[in-house]
Amino acid sequence: MIKTPGCLFVISAPSGAGKTSLVRELLQSSLNLNLSVSHTTRLPRNGEIDGRDYHFVTEAKFKQMLFNGEFVESAEVYGNLYGTSQHWLNDAMSSGQDILLEIDCQGAKQIKQIFPHSIAIFILPPSAEALATRLKTRAQDDPEIIKKRLKAAREEISHIAEFNYIIVNGKLNEALSDLICIVKAERLKTERQTMKHHLLVAQLS
Ligand code: 5GP
């Protein structure tokens, strides 16, 4: 039997665009997506749990893993290191699951080079003011970091042409519904459907 390969969705956004809430809602929408838990050298924020939100590791450990080739992609974002486990991705891919990576633009670019069929989605905040407000009200980072993130947002947004889809996250429900549409449409693409339903197509041809 032919195993249909899963879709590889990659979601990027400037910090404060509401990507984490959106992804959380998407995972609850019974679409059966498998989220990769990244490794990072960043310290946990309030409420974050090791193994659920991130695998929090020391810089020495991260660098050792990097040296051992344990990351399929990695990047330095706002002074911290982040990476996606090669081993986890291989396992998830070989089981045919649909995968979701929530990573920055540098990572999305690396994934696109390795997996040209990956589906890259960029989340935009509805306005520059909204972005600044969200970063400030989140208040989980100090003002210097917020300033850095606002500057980085401009840089990240300059890469939007490299993405397959763009969603403006003004209202969470609307953005979520856009995201669900993308997931469903990608799953229904002819290439995937003919592979998945090859017996049906053969019977009916
Ligand atoms: P935060 O520290 O706010 O959780 O994440 C900062 C940025 O790092 C976000 O844009 C997030 O998507 C990105 N990020 C998280 N995990 C990874 C990863 O494994 N690889 C890359 N390249 N970026 C990541």
CSV table of C-alpha atoms and ligand atoms in Angstrom, one decimal:
chain,number,residue,atom,x,y,z
A,1,MET,CA,0.0,0.0,0.0
A,2,ILE,CA,1.3,3.5,-0.9
A,3,LYS,CA,1.7,5.6,2.2
A,4,THR,CA,0.6,9.2,1.6
A,5,PRO,CA,3.3,11.6,2.9
A,6,GLY,CA,2.0,14.1,5.4
A,7,CYS,CA,1.9,17.8,4.9
A,8,LEU,CA,4.6,19.9,6.4
A,9,PHE,CA,3.2,23.2,7.6
A,10,VAL,CA,5.6,26.0,8.7
A,11,ILE,CA,4.2,29.0,10.5
A,12,SER,CA,6.3,32.1,11.0
A,13,ALA,CA,5.5,35.6,12.3
A,14,PRO,CA,7.1,38.5,14.0
A,15,SER,CA,6.9,38.2,17.8
A,16,GLY,CA,3.6,39.7,18.9
A,17,ALA,CA,1.6,38.8,15.8
A,18,GLY,CA,-0.4,36.4,17.9
A,19,LYS,CA,1.1,33.3,16.3
A,20,THR,CA,1.3,31.2,19.6
A,21,SER,CA,-2.4,31.7,20.4
A,22,LEU,CA,-3.4,31.0,16.8
A,23,VAL,CA,-1.3,27.8,16.8
A,24,ARG,CA,-2.8,26.7,20.1
A,25,GLU,CA,-6.3,27.2,18.7
A,26,LEU,CA,-5.4,25.3,15.5
A,27,LEU,CA,-4.2,22.4,17.5
A,28,GLN,CA,-7.5,22.2,19.4
A,29,SER,CA,-9.5,22.3,16.2
A,30,SER,CA,-9.3,18.5,15.7
A,31,LEU,CA,-7.3,18.7,12.5
A,32,ASN,CA,-4.9,16.2,13.8
A,33,LEU,CA,-1.7,18.2,13.4
A,34,ASN,CA,1.5,17.3,15.1
A,35,LEU,CA,3.4,20.2,16.6
A,36,SER,CA,7.2,20.0,16.8
A,37,VAL,CA,8.5,21.1,20.2
A,38,SER,CA,11.7,23.0,19.6
A,39,HIS,CA,14.9,23.1,21.6
A,40,THR,CA,15.9,26.5,22.9
A,41,THR,CA,18.5,28.1,25.1
A,42,ARG,CA,16.0,30.8,26.1
A,43,LEU,CA,14.8,30.7,29.8
A,44,PRO,CA,11.2,29.6,30.3
A,45,ARG,CA,8.6,32.3,30.7
A,46,ASN,CA,5.9,32.2,33.4
A,47,GLY,CA,3.7,29.2,32.7
A,48,GLU,CA,5.9,27.6,30.2
A,49,ILE,CA,6.6,23.9,30.7
A,50,ASP,CA,9.7,22.0,29.7
A,51,GLY,CA,8.9,19.4,27.1
A,52,ARG,CA,5.5,21.0,26.3
A,53,ASP,CA,6.4,24.5,25.1
A,54,TYR,CA,10.1,24.0,24.4
A,55,HIS,CA,12.8,21.7,25.4
A,56,PHE,CA,14.8,24.2,27.5
A,57,VAL,CA,18.5,23.4,27.2
A,58,THR,CA,21.8,25.1,28.1
A,59,GLU,CA,23.9,26.7,25.4
A,60,ALA,CA,26.5,24.0,25.8
A,61,LYS,CA,24.0,21.3,25.3
A,62,PHE,CA,22.4,23.0,22.3
A,63,LYS,CA,25.8,23.5,20.7
A,64,GLN,CA,26.7,19.9,21.3
A,65,MET,CA,23.4,18.8,19.6
A,66,LEU,CA,24.1,21.2,16.7
A,67,PHE,CA,27.6,19.7,16.3
A,68,ASN,CA,26.1,16.2,16.3
A,69,GLY,CA,23.7,17.1,13.5
A,70,GLU,CA,20.6,16.7,15.7
A,71,PHE,CA,18.8,19.8,14.2
A,72,VAL,CA,17.1,19.8,10.8
A,73,GLU,CA,17.2,23.6,11.1
A,74,SER,CA,18.4,26.1,13.7
A,75,ALA,CA,18.7,29.8,14.2
A,76,GLU,CA,19.7,32.5,16.6
A,77,VAL,CA,16.6,34.6,17.4
A,78,TYR,CA,16.9,37.7,19.7
A,79,GLY,CA,20.2,36.3,21.2
A,80,ASN,CA,18.8,32.8,21.9
A,81,LEU,CA,19.3,29.6,20.0
A,82,TYR,CA,16.4,27.6,18.6
A,83,GLY,CA,16.3,24.3,16.7
A,84,THR,CA,14.0,21.6,15.4
A,85,SER,CA,14.9,18.0,16.2
A,86,GLN,CA,15.8,16.0,13.1
A,87,HIS,CA,15.0,12.8,14.9
A,88,TRP,CA,11.5,13.9,15.8
A,89,LEU,CA,10.8,15.2,12.3
A,90,ASN,CA,12.0,12.0,10.7
A,91,ASP,CA,9.7,9.9,12.9
A,92,ALA,CA,6.7,12.1,12.4
A,93,MET,CA,7.3,12.1,8.6
A,94,SER,CA,7.7,8.4,8.3
A,95,SER,CA,4.4,7.9,10.1
A,96,GLY,CA,2.7,10.0,7.5
A,97,GLN,CA,1.4,12.6,10.0
A,98,ASP,CA,0.8,16.2,9.2
A,99,ILE,CA,3.4,18.3,10.9
A,100,LEU,CA,3.4,21.8,12.2
A,101,LEU,CA,6.6,23.8,12.8
A,102,GLU,CA,6.3,27.2,14.6
A,103,ILE,CA,9.7,28.7,13.7
A,104,ASP,CA,11.2,32.0,12.6
A,105,CYS,CA,11.9,33.1,9.0
A,106,GLN,CA,15.5,31.9,9.0
A,107,GLY,CA,14.3,28.4,10.0
A,108,ALA,CA,11.4,28.6,7.5
A,109,LYS,CA,13.9,29.3,4.7
A,110,GLN,CA,16.1,26.4,5.7
A,111,ILE,CA,13.1,24.0,5.8
A,112,LYS,CA,11.9,25.3,2.4
A,113,GLN,CA,15.4,24.5,0.9
A,114,ILE,CA,15.3,20.9,2.3
A,115,PHE,CA,11.6,20.3,1.8
A,116,PRO,CA,10.4,22.4,-1.2
A,117,HIS,CA,6.9,21.1,-0.7
A,118,SER,CA,6.6,22.4,2.8
A,119,ILE,CA,3.8,24.9,3.1
A,120,ALA,CA,5.1,28.2,4.5
A,121,ILE,CA,2.5,30.5,6.2
A,122,PHE,CA,3.3,34.0,7.5
A,123,ILE,CA,1.2,35.7,10.1
A,124,LEU,CA,1.0,39.5,10.0
A,125,PRO,CA,-0.3,41.7,12.8
A,126,PRO,CA,-3.1,44.0,11.7
A,127,SER,CA,-1.0,47.2,12.2
A,128,ALA,CA,2.3,48.4,13.5
A,129,GLU,CA,0.5,49.9,16.6
A,130,ALA,CA,-1.2,46.6,17.3
A,131,LEU,CA,2.2,44.9,17.2
A,132,ALA,CA,3.8,47.3,19.6
A,133,THR,CA,0.8,47.2,22.0
A,134,ARG,CA,0.8,43.4,22.0
A,135,LEU,CA,4.5,43.2,22.8
A,136,LYS,CA,4.1,45.7,25.6
A,137,THR,CA,1.0,44.3,27.2
A,138,ARG,CA,2.5,40.8,27.1
A,139,ALA,CA,5.1,42.3,29.4
A,140,GLN,CA,7.0,39.1,29.7
A,141,ASP,CA,10.1,40.6,28.3
A,142,ASP,CA,12.0,43.7,29.4
A,143,PRO,CA,11.8,46.9,27.4
A,144,GLU,CA,15.1,46.4,25.7
A,145,ILE,CA,14.0,43.0,24.4
A,146,ILE,CA,10.7,44.6,23.2
A,147,LYS,CA,12.6,47.2,21.3
A,148,LYS,CA,14.8,44.5,19.7
A,149,ARG,CA,11.7,42.5,18.7
A,150,LEU,CA,10.0,45.5,17.1
A,151,LYS,CA,13.2,46.0,15.0
A,152,ALA,CA,13.4,42.3,14.2
A,153,ALA,CA,9.7,42.4,13.1
A,154,ARG,CA,10.5,44.8,10.3
A,155,GLU,CA,13.3,42.5,9.1
A,156,GLU,CA,11.1,39.4,9.2
A,157,ILE,CA,8.3,41.1,7.3
A,158,SER,CA,10.7,41.9,4.5
A,159,HIS,CA,10.7,38.1,3.8
A,160,ILE,CA,7.0,37.6,3.3
A,161,ALA,CA,7.4,37.0,-0.5
A,162,GLU,CA,9.1,33.7,0.4
A,163,PHE,CA,6.0,32.3,2.0
A,164,ASN,CA,3.1,30.5,0.3
A,165,TYR,CA,0.3,32.1,2.4
A,166,ILE,CA,-0.1,35.3,4.4
A,167,ILE,CA,-2.7,35.6,7.1
A,168,VAL,CA,-3.5,39.0,8.8
A,169,ASN,CA,-4.3,38.2,12.5
A,170,GLY,CA,-6.7,41.0,13.4
A,171,LYS,CA,-9.4,38.9,14.9
A,172,LEU,CA,-8.3,35.6,16.2
A,173,ASN,CA,-11.4,33.7,15.0
A,174,GLU,CA,-11.0,35.0,11.4
A,175,ALA,CA,-7.3,34.2,11.3
A,176,LEU,CA,-8.0,30.7,12.7
A,177,SER,CA,-10.6,30.1,10.1
A,178,ASP,CA,-8.1,31.2,7.3
A,179,LEU,CA,-5.5,28.9,8.8
A,180,ILE,CA,-8.0,26.0,8.8
A,181,CYS,CA,-8.9,26.7,5.2
A,182,ILE,CA,-5.2,26.4,4.2
A,183,VAL,CA,-4.7,23.1,6.1
A,184,LYS,CA,-7.9,21.7,4.5
A,185,ALA,CA,-7.1,22.9,1.0
A,186,GLU,CA,-3.5,21.6,1.1
A,187,ARG,CA,-4.8,18.2,2.2
A,188,LEU,CA,-7.2,18.2,-0.8
A,189,LYS,CA,-4.6,18.9,-3.4
A,190,THR,CA,-4.8,16.5,-6.4
A,191,GLU,CA,-1.3,15.1,-5.9
A,192,ARG,CA,-2.1,14.1,-2.4
A,193,GLN,CA,-5.7,12.9,-3.0
A,194,THR,CA,-4.7,10.7,-6.0
A,195,MET,CA,-2.1,9.1,-3.9
A,196,LYS,CA,-4.4,8.6,-0.9
A,197,HIS,CA,-7.4,7.4,-3.0
A,198,HIS,CA,-5.5,5.5,-5.7
A,199,LEU,CA,-7.7,2.4,-5.3
A,200,LEU,CA,-10.9,4.4,-5.6
A,201,VAL,CA,-9.5,6.3,-8.7
A,202,ALA,CA,-8.4,2.9,-10.2
A,203,GLN,CA,-11.8,1.4,-9.6
A,204,LEU,CA,-13.6,4.3,-11.1
A,205,SER,CA,-11.3,4.7,-14.1
B,1,5GP,P1,9.9,32.9,21.6
B,1,5GP,O1,11.1,33.0,22.3
B,1,5GP,O2,9.0,34.2,21.6
B,1,5GP,O3,9.1,31.7,22.0
B,1,5GP,O4,10.3,32.6,20.1
B,1,5GP,C1,11.1,33.5,19.4
B,1,5GP,C2,11.1,33.1,17.9
B,1,5GP,O5,11.8,31.9,17.8
B,1,5GP,C3,9.7,32.9,17.3
B,1,5GP,O6,9.6,33.5,16.1
B,1,5GP,C4,9.6,31.4,17.2
B,1,5GP,O7,8.7,31.0,16.2
B,1,5GP,C5,11.0,31.1,16.9
B,1,5GP,N1,11.3,29.7,17.1
B,1,5GP,C6,10.8,28.8,18.0
B,1,5GP,N2,11.3,27.6,17.9
B,1,5GP,C7,12.1,27.7,16.8
B,1,5GP,C8,13.0,26.7,16.1
B,1,5GP,O8,13.0,25.5,16.4
B,1,5GP,N3,13.7,27.2,15.0
B,1,5GP,C9,13.6,28.4,14.6
B,1,5GP,N4,14.4,28.8,13.6
B,1,5GP,N5,12.9,29.4,15.2
B,1,5GP,C10,12.2,29.0,16.3
